[in-house]
Amino acid sequence: MRESRWTGFAFLLLLLGLWEVAGRHGWVHKLFFPPASRILASFVQIVFSGEVLGHVGASLWRAGFGYLLAALLAITLGVLMGYWRAVYEAFEVVVELLRAVPPPAVIPVAIVFLGVGDQMKIFIILFSCAFPILVNTMDGVRGVDPVLIRTARTFGLGQGPLIWKVVLPAASPLIMTGLRIALAIALILVVISEMVGATSGIGYFILDAQRSFRIPQMYAGMLVLALLGYGLNRCFLLADARLMAWHKGLTARQR
Amino acid sequence: MLEVRDLRKEFQPLSGSTVVALASVSFRVAAGQFVSIVGPSGCGKSTLLQCIAGLSRPTAGHVLLHGREVTGPPEGLILLFQEYNKSLMAWRSVLKNVRFGLENRPGMSRNQIDAEARRYLELVGLEGFEAHYPWELSGGMQQRVAIARALVRRPEVLLMDEPFGSLDALTRIELEDALLRLWESLQATIVFVTHDIEEAVYLSDEVYVLSRRPCQVIEEIAVKLERPRNQLTTREDPRFIQARHHIFELISKEMSRA
Ligand SMILES: Nc1ncnc2c1ncn2[C@@H]1O[C@H](COP(=O)(O)OP(=O)(O)O)[C@@H](O)[C@H]1O
Ligand SMILES: [Mg+2]
């Protein structure tokens, strides 16, 4: 594990070195592929001057707000659909249809109704994050063992406490899967939505750098995005490992 | 105190004809009794318990607890499922599983619940395992957790569905005696389903023998053996052997019935 990680870093350094040499010797287009050192310098500059931080903040705010809203709505609806057949039957067709729409195709519609501001962006993120969470929550709830539910009932739990104390925790491993998939989608969609009529956000920053031929900054922006995505995913995995330790242990035991 | 009157339960499978699980089952259980139900596998024992527990609506007939009809899970009655490992909450520690038994009891503080849960874990011999998860334990220990979780509520009536069916002989003997001790100290009423005739006779005041599906009570056998029972002397008692012999004959006749 440790060892393989070092090999990974070594390979990354090798690639960076190759890029550097290629950039300096003009093997690739000098303007479009600036050497790695210039990109790094640009990265340091935009981070430490604080220039990019405001953009990162704007993106995080939109992505976070849309993501949390999606989680709240999708988990609620997913539990209802997974638990009550009638709710499932009512919503199934609508959900399946909406789910089939690639989220970027919703952007024009969202612009018509919400304009090009934050509302539209948050809506797009909400829309695209909701489905993986919804579908996984639904599957998770359906998969809860009937014995568990009947046990809760024989202990006198009403519907509310039963869902809160038994159904949700029992379905939580799949809900977490949905949330993890949605996290990646939130990042993708925040960048896409910020390339449409925005004046802030990391997506806007990258597009703006490209349009004004600040090519090293464009790459530096991508580097910021990569680190952001990596960091968020790490945080998620850490939280997951803590919260779902029981599930890891359980599945390891069942194997 | 518990009465089952002409209970009938039909299942309508998605394909095929109606399955009559219970034809017409009737019996009474007096307060504080230990009653066992034996019958061929698939005859409808689990179905019967679920109807008594108010988890499944009978097609016809009644379940009366203290003279009141059972229409939903009644207060003071707990069903321990045959699949005890699935009835435990894998995300909760052993202690928290037992706490679950009291968490919706009004007027109990966290500390009181905690103390009770620990006490019952001790009673079933699981002290020291509070922080473990159920899936880290053996089958016998998991069953103890399920029993502690049910008993911590001090139910008036405890329905047990083949609780020791999948355990090894030694664990089983140990749990049988533990259960009898707890039953005596709690003065609960127990309805115990098993496919083991000896176990039924050893534990019970009364054994109800069920027929094959569609199921009804063929005979009620009173077991007049002194308590406390003893794994050696009770099982060697001529009355024990006689009761076992009689029930065995009833069931073999039932099994060979075309
Ligand atoms: N939900 C159900 N739907 C259809 N048939 C069922 C259902 N539950 C039980 N049965 C049928 O009822 C009969 C009795 O089942 P059960 O009560 O589990 O028997 P036992 O516990 O005595 O082994 C079996 O034939 C079983 O297939
Ligand atoms: Mg059964």
mmCIF file with all atom_site columns, N, CA and C and ligand atoms in Angstrom, chain B residues 45-46 82 161-162, ligand 2:
data_model
loop_
_atom_site.group_PDB
_atom_site.id
_atom_site.type_symbol
_atom_site.label_atom_id
_atom_site.label_alt_id
_atom_site.label_comp_id
_atom_site.label_asym_id
_atom_site.label_entity_id
_atom_site.label_seq_id
_atom_site.pdbx_PDB_ins_code
_atom_site.Cartn_x
_atom_site.Cartn_y
_atom_site.Cartn_z
_atom_site.occupancy
_atom_site.B_iso_or_equiv
_atom_site.pdbx_formal_charge
_atom_site.auth_seq_id
_atom_site.auth_comp_id
_atom_site.auth_asym_id
_atom_site.auth_atom_id
_atom_site.pdbx_PDB_model_num
ATOM   1  N  N  . LYS B 1 45  ? -46.166 -22.653 12.039 1.00 0.00 ? 45  LYS B N  1
ATOM   2  C  CA . LYS B 1 45  ? -45.859 -22.204 13.397 1.00 0.00 ? 45  LYS B CA 1
ATOM   3  C  C  . LYS B 1 45  ? -45.457 -20.731 13.413 1.00 0.00 ? 45  LYS B C  1
ATOM   4  N  N  . SER B 1 46  ? -44.583 -20.357 12.474 1.00 0.00 ? 46  SER B N  1
ATOM   5  C  CA . SER B 1 46  ? -44.158 -18.947 12.439 1.00 0.00 ? 46  SER B CA 1
ATOM   6  C  C  . SER B 1 46  ? -45.339 -18.046 12.102 1.00 0.00 ? 46  SER B C  1
ATOM   7  N  N  . GLN B 1 82  ? -37.351 -16.236 14.484 1.00 0.00 ? 82  GLN B N  1
ATOM   8  C  CA . GLN B 1 82  ? -36.529 -17.389 14.177 1.00 0.00 ? 82  GLN B CA 1
ATOM   9  C  C  . GLN B 1 82  ? -35.164 -16.931 13.636 1.00 0.00 ? 82  GLN B C  1
ATOM   10 N  N  . ASP B 1 161 ? -39.723 -18.065 18.484 1.00 0.00 ? 161 ASP B N  1
ATOM   11 C  CA . ASP B 1 161 ? -39.844 -18.914 17.297 1.00 0.00 ? 161 ASP B CA 1
ATOM   12 C  C  . ASP B 1 161 ? -38.558 -19.701 17.063 1.00 0.00 ? 161 ASP B C  1
ATOM   13 N  N  . GLU B 1 162 ? -38.592 -20.954 17.427 1.00 0.00 ? 162 GLU B N  1
ATOM   14 C  CA . GLU B 1 162 ? -37.425 -21.841 17.303 1.00 0.00 ? 162 GLU B CA 1
ATOM   15 C  C  . GLU B 1 162 ? -36.125 -21.142 17.672 1.00 0.00 ? 162 GLU B C  1
HETATM 16 MG MG . MG  C 2 .   ? -40.935 -21.201 11.177 1.00 0.00 ? 2   MG  C MG 1
#
